[in-house]
Amino acid sequence: MITWNPIRNVRGMPLQMLITAACSSGFLLFGFDQGIFSGVIVSPYFIKVFNNPDSDLLGTVSALYDIGAAFGAISCMIVGNYLGRKRVILVGCVIGAVGAILQGSSKHMAQLLVGRIIGGFGIGQLTSTIGIWQAETSEAHNRGMLMSIELALCAIGLLLAQWINYGFGTNDGAVAYEFPLYFQVVFLFMTACLVPFLPESPRWLVGRGKMDDAADILVWLSKEGAKKDDDHIVVALKEMEEIALLEDMSGWVWFKTLFKGGPTQNGRRVAMSCAINMFQQLSGVNSVTYYVPTLLITFIGVSRSDSLWIAGLTSVVSLTFSLVPIFTIDRWGRLPFLISGAAVQAVCFFVVAGLYANLPETGTSEAKSYGIAIVSFIFIYFAAFSTCWLGPSWMYSAEILPVQGRTHGMGLANIFYWMFNFLIVMISPTALKNISWRYYVILGVFNACFVPSLFFFTETKGKTLEQLDLYFAERYHGGRELHDLEAAMQMRDADAAVAEKPLALQLENMSGEKAEGTSGNPSAEISS
């Protein structure tokens, strides 16, 4: 436990911004890796050292990162609630750094594969926990803004990756391969330096029965001058305790409870979280992100250098449009973004498929025009995804889950994310090679199907995490369990208040109550 804390006097919004900075550096790494490997695998050094791997092997190397991340998410399901949010993040930083070093120093395919798996394991732990920590330390009215900032930094990671790739585009040496992979350690170091000094999630502390510590954290997260006995602190703490008791996910019972309906409809909410993560990957973003340079070289015939700077422009578009939710999502809500984004993405893929299907012979002026049109719609796709899915999908997945089951549910949802990420990254090179433009028709159909499906999801805008539990309890059970729980807690609090009184005062009150109950009624005194 850290006794010296240089930011202990930072309170309220500045403290929440520091938490956002720590979370954002973790997502910087996430975005960085999504883009960096696309440039690494086309570098002359990589092709020479690893004996010019074919598209199937390239797909495997890229996708093993996602397998490692899925196992990282599984580990969070098992030990995440025991370790707490901060410890899991720190462990993820260490494991991710080991993976980055193994990848950067690889001279043989076996070491590279191991490095990809270990690096993925670390990022799986980070992505399963960072969003939860951010959501559980934010207030309802600005939670969307803070989480959107966090995901906008993910777009900055992608931008850095693609422009670093472009910077090394004419370099045939080892540095073009090693530096981008080693650079991942910088982001992990930034997160690891900040996290130990920041507050733990008060919701996690309540779930562990550490009510006093949770109250201290709530005071720390509040504005200057807040105290533990302030009404808003007492009410917030009581709501957290009520929900912890209502969900009852203590011990190993959580795994069974997670998939049931019950008063808080855990199974329904876990299904929505998993579906959003699955939809995000089936939207096809990584079929573009990972393989933009390869796609441009293969289908449009641009040079390696040109493919890298064009790919770099997509990250500029992504960053620019990822800023939109920061200012609007707490006012408009999550679902309007997700629904409209899926519709635009579907149109983009259908248009790209049509252009590819009629692509003239490479090298002609007409082919160049088609290529420009294809790149334009890829840019529009990136703009739609960055606005509507990059931030909103990650925050929705963390918000919709039950409070005490959030670590387990987010771990499961991230397994879906990374396995479908693996699927898309694994099959994209082969699919583009074998079925060409038809692959984009499939992705367009997926996006079109998301639109009607999302109308059945629950909006999370403006609700505290506890209010979401209460919403499901009231809607699906009429609040019966909640009313019983509140009555039981009131009785408990009343008993506790009596027990805390001095014995003489208790006797005095009892005597007064007895005298009042029998005064003027001798028969009542005899019967009592």
Coordinates of C-alpha atoms in Angstrom, one line a residue:
M1 CA 0.0 0.0 0.0
I2 CA 1.3 3.4 -1.0
T3 CA 1.6 5.8 2.0
W4 CA 3.1 8.8 0.1
N5 CA 0.8 10.1 -2.7
P6 CA 1.7 13.2 -4.6
I7 CA -1.9 13.6 -5.9
R8 CA -3.8 12.9 -2.7
N9 CA -5.0 16.5 -2.6
V10 CA -6.3 16.4 -6.2
R11 CA -10.1 16.1 -6.0
G12 CA -13.2 16.0 -8.1
M13 CA -13.0 16.5 -11.9
P14 CA -9.1 16.9 -12.0
L15 CA -8.8 13.5 -10.2
Q16 CA -11.3 11.9 -12.7
M17 CA -9.2 13.4 -15.6
L18 CA -6.1 11.7 -14.1
I19 CA -7.9 8.4 -14.0
T20 CA -9.0 9.0 -17.6
A21 CA -5.3 9.7 -18.5
A22 CA -4.2 6.4 -17.0
C23 CA -7.0 4.5 -18.8
S24 CA -6.3 6.4 -22.0
S25 CA -2.6 5.3 -22.1
G26 CA -3.8 1.7 -21.8
F27 CA -6.1 2.3 -24.8
L28 CA -3.3 4.1 -26.6
L29 CA -1.5 0.8 -26.6
F30 CA -4.6 -1.0 -27.8
G31 CA -5.0 1.4 -30.8
F32 CA -1.3 1.4 -31.5
D33 CA -1.2 -2.4 -31.8
Q34 CA -4.3 -2.4 -34.1
G35 CA -2.3 -0.4 -36.6
I36 CA 1.4 -1.1 -36.1
F37 CA 1.5 -4.7 -37.2
S38 CA 0.1 -3.9 -40.7
G39 CA 3.3 -1.9 -41.4
V40 CA 5.7 -4.3 -39.7
I41 CA 4.6 -7.3 -41.8
V42 CA 5.3 -5.5 -45.1
S43 CA 8.8 -4.3 -44.1
P44 CA 11.7 -5.8 -46.1
Y45 CA 13.4 -6.8 -42.9
F46 CA 10.4 -8.8 -41.7
I47 CA 10.0 -10.5 -45.1
K48 CA 13.6 -11.4 -45.2
V49 CA 14.1 -12.7 -41.7
F50 CA 10.9 -14.6 -41.6
N51 CA 11.2 -16.0 -45.1
N52 CA 8.4 -14.2 -46.9
P53 CA 5.5 -15.8 -45.0
D54 CA 2.3 -16.4 -47.1
S55 CA -1.0 -14.9 -46.4
D56 CA -2.2 -17.8 -44.2
L57 CA 0.8 -17.5 -41.9
L58 CA 0.5 -13.7 -41.8
G59 CA -3.1 -14.1 -40.7
T60 CA -2.0 -16.6 -37.9
V61 CA 0.8 -14.3 -36.6
S62 CA -1.6 -11.3 -36.5
A63 CA -4.5 -13.3 -35.0
L64 CA -2.5 -15.0 -32.2
Y65 CA -2.4 -11.7 -30.4
D66 CA -6.2 -11.9 -30.2
I67 CA -6.0 -15.5 -28.8
G68 CA -3.7 -14.3 -26.1
A69 CA -6.1 -11.4 -25.4
A70 CA -9.0 -13.8 -25.1
F71 CA -7.1 -15.8 -22.4
G72 CA -6.3 -12.5 -20.7
A73 CA -10.0 -11.8 -20.5
I74 CA -10.6 -15.3 -19.1
S75 CA -8.1 -14.6 -16.4
C76 CA -10.0 -11.5 -15.4
M77 CA -13.2 -13.5 -15.1
I78 CA -11.3 -15.8 -12.6
V79 CA -9.2 -13.5 -10.5
G80 CA -10.4 -10.0 -11.5
N81 CA -12.8 -9.5 -8.6
Y82 CA -10.2 -10.9 -6.1
L83 CA -7.4 -8.6 -7.2
G84 CA -9.3 -5.4 -7.8
R85 CA -9.3 -3.0 -10.8
K86 CA -5.9 -1.4 -10.1
R87 CA -3.9 -4.6 -9.5
V88 CA -5.3 -6.3 -12.7
I89 CA -4.2 -3.2 -14.7
L90 CA -0.7 -3.3 -13.2
V91 CA -0.4 -7.0 -13.9
G92 CA -1.6 -6.4 -17.5
C93 CA 1.1 -3.7 -17.9
V94 CA 3.9 -6.1 -16.9
I95 CA 2.7 -9.0 -19.0
G96 CA 2.2 -6.7 -22.0
A97 CA 5.7 -5.3 -21.7
V98 CA 7.2 -8.8 -21.7
G99 CA 5.2 -9.6 -24.8
A100 CA 6.4 -6.4 -26.6
I101 CA 10.1 -7.2 -25.8
L102 CA 9.7 -10.7 -27.0
Q103 CA 8.2 -9.5 -30.3
G104 CA 10.8 -6.8 -30.9
S105 CA 13.7 -9.1 -30.3
S106 CA 12.3 -12.0 -32.4
K107 CA 14.5 -13.6 -35.1
H108 CA 12.5 -16.8 -35.3
M109 CA 8.9 -17.3 -36.0
A110 CA 8.4 -19.4 -32.8
Q111 CA 9.5 -16.5 -30.6
L112 CA 7.4 -14.0 -32.5
L113 CA 4.3 -16.2 -32.0
V114 CA 5.0 -16.6 -28.3
G115 CA 5.5 -12.8 -28.0
R116 CA 2.2 -12.2 -29.8
I117 CA 0.3 -14.4 -27.4
I118 CA 1.9 -13.0 -24.2
G119 CA 1.5 -9.4 -25.5
G120 CA -2.2 -10.2 -26.3
F121 CA -2.7 -11.7 -22.8
G122 CA -1.6 -8.4 -21.2
I123 CA -3.9 -6.2 -23.5
G124 CA -6.7 -8.6 -22.8
Q125 CA -6.4 -7.9 -19.1
L126 CA -6.2 -4.2 -19.7
T127 CA -9.2 -3.9 -22.0
S128 CA -11.3 -6.0 -19.7
T129 CA -10.6 -3.8 -16.7
I130 CA -9.8 -0.2 -17.8
G131 CA -13.3 0.6 -19.0
I132 CA -14.8 -0.9 -15.8
W133 CA -12.5 1.2 -13.6
Q134 CA -13.3 4.3 -15.6
A135 CA -17.1 3.7 -15.4
E136 CA -17.0 2.9 -11.7
T137 CA -15.1 6.1 -10.7
S138 CA -17.2 8.5 -13.0
E139 CA -20.4 10.2 -12.4
A140 CA -23.5 9.5 -14.5
H141 CA -23.7 12.9 -16.1
N142 CA -20.2 12.9 -17.5
R143 CA -19.3 9.2 -17.7
G144 CA -19.8 9.1 -21.5
M145 CA -17.6 12.1 -22.0
L146 CA -14.7 10.7 -19.9
M147 CA -15.0 7.3 -21.6
S148 CA -15.1 8.9 -25.0
I149 CA -11.9 10.8 -24.2
E150 CA -10.3 7.5 -23.3
L151 CA -11.3 5.9 -26.6
A152 CA -10.3 8.9 -28.6
L153 CA -6.8 8.2 -27.3
C154 CA -7.2 4.8 -28.8
A155 CA -7.5 6.6 -32.2
I156 CA -4.3 8.5 -31.3
G157 CA -2.6 5.2 -30.8
L158 CA -3.7 4.1 -34.2
L159 CA -2.5 7.4 -35.7
L160 CA 1.0 7.0 -34.1
A161 CA 1.3 3.5 -35.3
Q162 CA 0.4 4.2 -38.9
W163 CA 2.6 7.3 -39.2
I164 CA 5.5 5.5 -37.5
N165 CA 5.0 2.8 -40.2
Y166 CA 5.1 5.6 -42.8
G167 CA 8.3 7.1 -41.3
F168 CA 10.1 3.8 -41.6
G169 CA 8.5 3.1 -45.0
T170 CA 11.8 3.6 -46.9
N171 CA 14.0 1.9 -44.2
D172 CA 15.0 -1.7 -45.0
G173 CA 16.9 -2.3 -41.8
A174 CA 16.0 -4.0 -38.5
V175 CA 14.9 -0.7 -36.9
A176 CA 11.8 -0.5 -39.1
Y177 CA 10.7 -3.8 -37.5
E178 CA 12.1 -3.5 -33.9
F179 CA 11.4 0.1 -32.9
P180 CA 7.6 0.0 -33.5
L181 CA 7.2 -3.2 -31.4
Y182 CA 9.5 -2.0 -28.6
F183 CA 7.6 1.4 -28.5
Q184 CA 4.6 -0.3 -27.0
V185 CA 6.4 -0.4 -23.7
V186 CA 6.2 3.4 -23.5
F187 CA 2.4 3.3 -23.1
L188 CA 2.5 0.6 -20.6
F189 CA 5.0 2.5 -18.5
M190 CA 2.8 5.6 -18.5
T191 CA -0.2 3.6 -17.2
A192 CA 1.9 1.7 -14.6
C193 CA 3.3 5.0 -13.2
L194 CA -0.1 6.6 -12.7
V195 CA -2.3 3.7 -11.5
P196 CA -0.7 3.1 -8.0
F197 CA -1.5 6.7 -6.9
L198 CA -5.1 6.8 -8.1
P199 CA -8.2 5.6 -6.2
E200 CA -9.6 2.0 -6.4
S201 CA -13.2 1.5 -7.6
P202 CA -15.6 2.3 -4.7
R203 CA -18.0 -0.3 -6.1
W204 CA -15.3 -3.0 -5.9
L205 CA -14.6 -2.0 -2.3
V206 CA -18.3 -2.2 -1.4
G207 CA -18.5 -5.7 -3.0
R208 CA -15.6 -6.7 -0.8
G209 CA -17.3 -5.4 2.3
K210 CA -14.8 -2.5 2.7
M211 CA -17.4 0.2 3.4
D212 CA -15.2 2.7 5.2
D213 CA -12.6 2.5 2.4
A214 CA -15.3 3.0 -0.2
A215 CA -16.6 6.1 1.7
D216 CA -13.1 7.5 1.7
I217 CA -12.8 7.0 -2.1
L218 CA -16.2 8.7 -2.7
V219 CA -15.0 11.7 -0.7
W220 CA -11.8 11.8 -2.6
L221 CA -13.7 11.6 -6.0
S222 CA -16.0 14.5 -4.8
K223 CA -15.3 18.2 -4.8
E224 CA -13.2 19.9 -2.3
G225 CA -14.8 20.1 1.2
A226 CA -16.9 16.9 0.9
K227 CA -17.1 14.7 4.0
K228 CA -18.1 11.1 4.7
D229 CA -21.4 12.1 6.4
D230 CA -22.5 14.3 3.5
D231 CA -25.9 13.3 2.2
H232 CA -24.7 12.5 -1.3
I233 CA -21.9 10.3 0.0
V234 CA -24.2 8.4 2.4
V235 CA -26.9 7.9 -0.3
A236 CA -24.4 6.7 -2.9
L237 CA -22.8 4.3 -0.4
K238 CA -26.2 2.9 0.6
E239 CA -27.2 2.4 -3.1
M240 CA -24.0 0.5 -3.7
E241 CA -24.5 -1.7 -0.7
E242 CA -28.2 -2.4 -1.7
I243 CA -27.1 -3.5 -5.2
A244 CA -24.3 -5.6 -3.9
L245 CA -26.8 -7.5 -1.7
L246 CA -29.5 -7.6 -4.4
E247 CA -27.1 -9.2 -6.9
D248 CA -25.6 -11.6 -4.4
M249 CA -22.5 -12.7 -6.4
S250 CA -20.3 -13.8 -3.5
G251 CA -18.0 -16.7 -3.8
W252 CA -18.3 -19.0 -6.8
V253 CA -22.0 -18.5 -7.0
W254 CA -21.3 -15.6 -9.4
F255 CA -20.8 -17.9 -12.4
K256 CA -24.3 -19.4 -12.0
T257 CA -25.9 -16.1 -11.2
L258 CA -24.3 -14.3 -14.1
F259 CA -26.4 -16.2 -16.6
K260 CA -29.7 -16.1 -14.8
G261 CA -32.5 -13.5 -15.0
G262 CA -33.2 -12.8 -11.4
P263 CA -34.0 -9.3 -10.0
T264 CA -31.3 -7.5 -11.9
Q265 CA -31.6 -9.6 -15.2
N266 CA -28.0 -10.5 -15.2
G267 CA -28.2 -12.9 -18.1
R268 CA -30.0 -10.4 -20.3
R269 CA -27.4 -7.8 -19.6
V270 CA -24.4 -10.1 -20.2
A271 CA -25.9 -11.1 -23.5
M272 CA -26.2 -7.4 -24.6
S273 CA -22.6 -6.7 -23.5
C274 CA -21.3 -9.8 -25.4
A275 CA -23.4 -9.0 -28.5
I276 CA -22.1 -5.4 -28.7
N277 CA -18.5 -6.7 -28.6
M278 CA -19.3 -9.3 -31.2
F279 CA -21.0 -6.7 -33.4
Q280 CA -18.0 -4.3 -33.1
Q281 CA -15.7 -6.9 -34.7
L282 CA -18.2 -8.2 -37.2
S283 CA -18.6 -4.6 -38.4
G284 CA -15.3 -5.3 -40.2
V285 CA -13.1 -2.6 -38.7
N286 CA -10.0 -4.8 -38.3
S287 CA -10.4 -6.2 -41.8
V288 CA -9.5 -2.6 -42.8
T289 CA -7.2 -1.5 -40.0
Y290 CA -4.8 -4.4 -40.1
Y291 CA -4.7 -4.7 -43.8
V292 CA -5.0 -1.3 -45.3
P293 CA -1.5 -1.3 -46.7
T294 CA -1.9 -4.8 -48.1
L295 CA -5.3 -4.0 -49.5
L296 CA -4.0 -0.8 -51.3
I297 CA -0.9 -2.6 -52.7
T298 CA -2.9 -5.7 -53.9
F299 CA -6.1 -4.2 -55.3
I300 CA -5.1 -0.6 -56.3
G301 CA -1.5 -1.2 -57.2
V302 CA 0.1 1.6 -55.1
S303 CA 3.7 1.4 -53.9
R304 CA 4.6 0.3 -50.4
S305 CA 5.4 3.9 -49.4
D306 CA 2.2 5.3 -50.8
S307 CA 0.2 2.5 -49.1
L308 CA 1.6 3.6 -45.8
W309 CA 0.8 7.3 -46.0
I310 CA -2.7 6.6 -47.3
A311 CA -3.2 4.2 -44.4
G312 CA -1.9 7.0 -42.1
L313 CA -4.6 9.3 -43.3
T314 CA -7.3 6.9 -42.2
S315 CA -6.0 7.3 -38.6
V316 CA -6.3 11.1 -39.0
V317 CA -9.9 10.7 -40.0
S318 CA -10.4 8.2 -37.1
L319 CA -9.0 10.6 -34.5
T320 CA -10.9 13.6 -35.8
F321 CA -14.3 11.9 -35.8
S322 CA -13.7 10.1 -32.5
L323 CA -13.9 13.5 -30.8
V324 CA -17.6 13.9 -31.7
P325 CA -19.0 11.7 -28.9
I326 CA -17.0 13.6 -26.3
F327 CA -19.3 16.6 -26.6
T328 CA -22.5 14.8 -27.5
I329 CA -22.9 11.3 -26.2
D330 CA -24.1 12.2 -22.7
R331 CA -26.8 14.3 -24.3
W332 CA -27.8 12.0 -27.2
G333 CA -27.2 8.6 -25.7
R334 CA -25.3 5.5 -26.8
L335 CA -27.9 3.7 -29.0
P336 CA -28.5 6.5 -31.5
F337 CA -24.7 6.4 -32.3
L338 CA -24.6 2.6 -32.6
I339 CA -27.6 2.4 -34.8
S340 CA -26.8 5.2 -37.2
G341 CA -23.1 4.1 -37.4
A342 CA -24.1 0.5 -38.4
A343 CA -26.3 1.8 -41.2
V344 CA -23.6 4.0 -42.7
Q345 CA -21.0 1.3 -42.4
A346 CA -23.3 -1.1 -44.2
V347 CA -23.7 1.3 -47.1
C348 CA -19.9 1.9 -47.3
F349 CA -19.1 -1.9 -47.5
F350 CA -21.8 -2.4 -50.2
V351 CA -20.4 0.4 -52.3
V352 CA -16.8 -0.8 -51.9
A353 CA -17.9 -4.3 -52.9
G354 CA -19.6 -2.9 -56.0
L355 CA -16.5 -1.0 -57.0
Y356 CA -14.2 -3.9 -56.5
A357 CA -16.5 -6.2 -58.5
N358 CA -16.1 -3.9 -61.5
L359 CA -12.5 -2.9 -60.9
P360 CA -10.8 -2.3 -64.3
E361 CA -7.4 -3.7 -65.2
T362 CA -4.6 -2.5 -62.9
G363 CA -2.5 0.3 -64.4
T364 CA -5.2 2.1 -66.4
S365 CA -6.5 5.6 -65.6
E366 CA -9.9 4.2 -65.1
A367 CA -8.6 1.8 -62.5
K368 CA -7.0 4.7 -60.7
S369 CA -10.4 6.5 -60.5
Y370 CA -12.0 3.3 -59.1
G371 CA -9.1 3.1 -56.6
I372 CA -9.7 6.7 -55.4
A373 CA -13.4 6.0 -55.0
I374 CA -12.7 2.8 -53.0
V375 CA -10.3 4.7 -50.7
S376 CA -12.9 7.5 -50.3
F377 CA -15.5 5.1 -49.0
I378 CA -12.9 3.4 -46.7
F379 CA -12.4 6.9 -45.2
I380 CA -16.1 7.4 -44.8
Y381 CA -16.3 4.0 -43.1
F382 CA -13.5 5.0 -40.7
A383 CA -15.3 8.3 -40.0
A384 CA -18.6 6.4 -39.2
F385 CA -16.9 3.8 -37.1
S386 CA -14.8 6.3 -35.1
T387 CA -17.8 8.4 -34.4
C388 CA -20.4 5.8 -33.6
W389 CA -18.7 2.6 -32.5
L390 CA -15.2 3.1 -31.3
G391 CA -16.1 4.8 -28.0
P392 CA -19.9 4.0 -27.7
S393 CA -19.4 0.2 -28.0
W394 CA -16.7 0.0 -25.4
M395 CA -18.5 2.2 -22.9
Y396 CA -21.9 0.5 -23.4
S397 CA -20.4 -2.9 -22.8
A398 CA -19.0 -1.8 -19.4
E399 CA -22.1 0.2 -18.4
I400 CA -24.9 -2.3 -19.1
L401 CA -23.4 -5.1 -16.9
P402 CA -24.6 -5.7 -13.3
V403 CA -22.4 -3.9 -10.8
Q404 CA -21.1 -6.9 -8.8
G405 CA -20.9 -9.0 -11.9
R406 CA -19.1 -6.4 -14.1
T407 CA -15.7 -8.0 -13.9
H408 CA -17.0 -11.4 -14.8
G409 CA -19.3 -10.1 -17.5
M410 CA -16.8 -7.8 -19.0
G411 CA -14.3 -10.7 -19.1
L412 CA -16.8 -12.8 -20.9
A413 CA -17.8 -10.0 -23.3
N414 CA -14.1 -9.4 -24.1
I415 CA -13.7 -13.1 -24.9
F416 CA -16.3 -12.6 -27.6
Y417 CA -14.5 -9.4 -28.7
W418 CA -11.1 -11.0 -29.0
M419 CA -12.3 -14.3 -30.6
F420 CA -14.2 -12.5 -33.3
N421 CA -11.2 -10.2 -33.7
F422 CA -9.2 -13.3 -34.2
L423 CA -11.7 -14.6 -36.7
I424 CA -11.7 -11.4 -38.8
V425 CA -7.9 -10.9 -38.7
M426 CA -7.3 -14.6 -39.4
I427 CA -9.6 -14.9 -42.4
S428 CA -9.3 -11.4 -44.0
P429 CA -6.1 -12.0 -46.1
T430 CA -7.4 -15.4 -47.3
A431 CA -10.9 -14.0 -47.9
L432 CA -9.6 -11.0 -49.9
K433 CA -7.5 -13.4 -51.9
N434 CA -10.2 -16.1 -52.6
I435 CA -13.5 -14.3 -52.7
S436 CA -12.3 -10.7 -53.3
W437 CA -15.2 -8.2 -53.3
R438 CA -17.7 -10.7 -52.0
Y439 CA -16.0 -10.5 -48.6
Y440 CA -17.2 -6.9 -48.3
V441 CA -20.7 -7.9 -49.2
I442 CA -20.7 -10.2 -46.2
L443 CA -19.4 -7.4 -43.9
G444 CA -22.1 -5.1 -45.3
V445 CA -24.8 -7.6 -44.5
F446 CA -23.6 -8.0 -40.9
N447 CA -23.8 -4.2 -40.4
A448 CA -27.2 -4.0 -41.9
C449 CA -28.5 -6.7 -39.5
F450 CA -27.2 -4.8 -36.5
V451 CA -29.6 -1.9 -37.1
P452 CA -32.9 -3.7 -36.2
S453 CA -31.1 -5.7 -33.5
L454 CA -30.0 -2.7 -31.6
F455 CA -33.6 -1.4 -31.1
F456 CA -34.0 -4.2 -28.5
F457 CA -31.1 -2.9 -26.3
T458 CA -31.4 -0.7 -23.2
E459 CA -30.1 2.9 -23.2
T460 CA -27.6 3.7 -20.4
K461 CA -27.5 7.5 -20.8
G462 CA -27.7 9.5 -17.6
K463 CA -28.2 6.6 -15.2
T464 CA -25.8 5.7 -12.4
L465 CA -24.6 2.1 -12.5
E466 CA -26.8 1.4 -9.5
Q467 CA -29.8 3.0 -11.2
L468 CA -29.4 0.6 -14.1
D469 CA -29.8 -2.3 -11.7
L470 CA -32.9 -0.7 -10.2
Y471 CA -34.3 -0.1 -13.7
F472 CA -34.1 -3.8 -14.6
A473 CA -35.4 -4.8 -11.2
E474 CA -38.4 -2.5 -11.6
R475 CA -39.1 -3.3 -15.2
Y476 CA -38.9 -7.1 -15.1
H477 CA -39.8 -7.9 -11.5
G478 CA -41.9 -4.9 -10.4
G479 CA -39.2 -4.2 -7.8
R480 CA -40.4 -6.9 -5.4
E481 CA -37.0 -8.1 -4.4
L482 CA -35.8 -4.5 -4.1
H483 CA -38.6 -3.5 -1.8
D484 CA -38.0 -6.6 0.4
L485 CA -34.3 -5.8 0.5
E486 CA -34.9 -2.1 1.5
A487 CA -37.2 -3.2 4.3
A488 CA -34.6 -5.7 5.6
M489 CA -31.9 -3.0 5.4
Q490 CA -34.1 -0.6 7.3
M491 CA -34.7 -3.1 10.0
R492 CA -30.9 -3.9 10.2
D493 CA -30.1 -0.2 10.4
A494 CA -32.7 0.4 13.1
D495 CA -31.3 -2.6 15.1
A496 CA -27.8 -1.3 14.6
A497 CA -28.8 2.2 15.8
V498 CA -30.3 0.7 19.0
A499 CA -27.3 -1.4 19.6
E500 CA -25.0 1.6 19.4
K501 CA -26.9 3.6 22.1
P502 CA -25.7 3.5 25.7
L503 CA -27.5 0.8 27.7
A504 CA -29.0 3.4 30.1
L505 CA -30.5 5.3 27.1
Q506 CA -31.9 2.1 25.6
L507 CA -33.6 1.2 29.0
E508 CA -35.0 4.7 29.3
N509 CA -36.5 4.6 25.8
M510 CA -38.0 1.1 26.5
S511 CA -39.5 2.4 29.7
G512 CA -40.9 5.4 28.0
E513 CA -42.4 3.3 25.2
K514 CA -44.0 0.9 27.7
A515 CA -45.5 3.7 29.8
E516 CA -46.9 5.3 26.7
G517 CA -48.3 2.1 25.5
T518 CA -50.1 1.3 28.9
S519 CA -51.0 4.7 30.2
G520 CA -54.7 5.0 31.0
N521 CA -55.3 1.3 30.1
P522 CA -54.8 -1.0 33.1
S523 CA -56.1 -4.0 31.1
A524 CA -53.5 -3.5 28.5
E525 CA -50.8 -3.4 31.2
I526 CA -52.1 -6.7 32.7
S527 CA -52.3 -8.4 29.3
S528 CA -48.8 -7.3 28.4

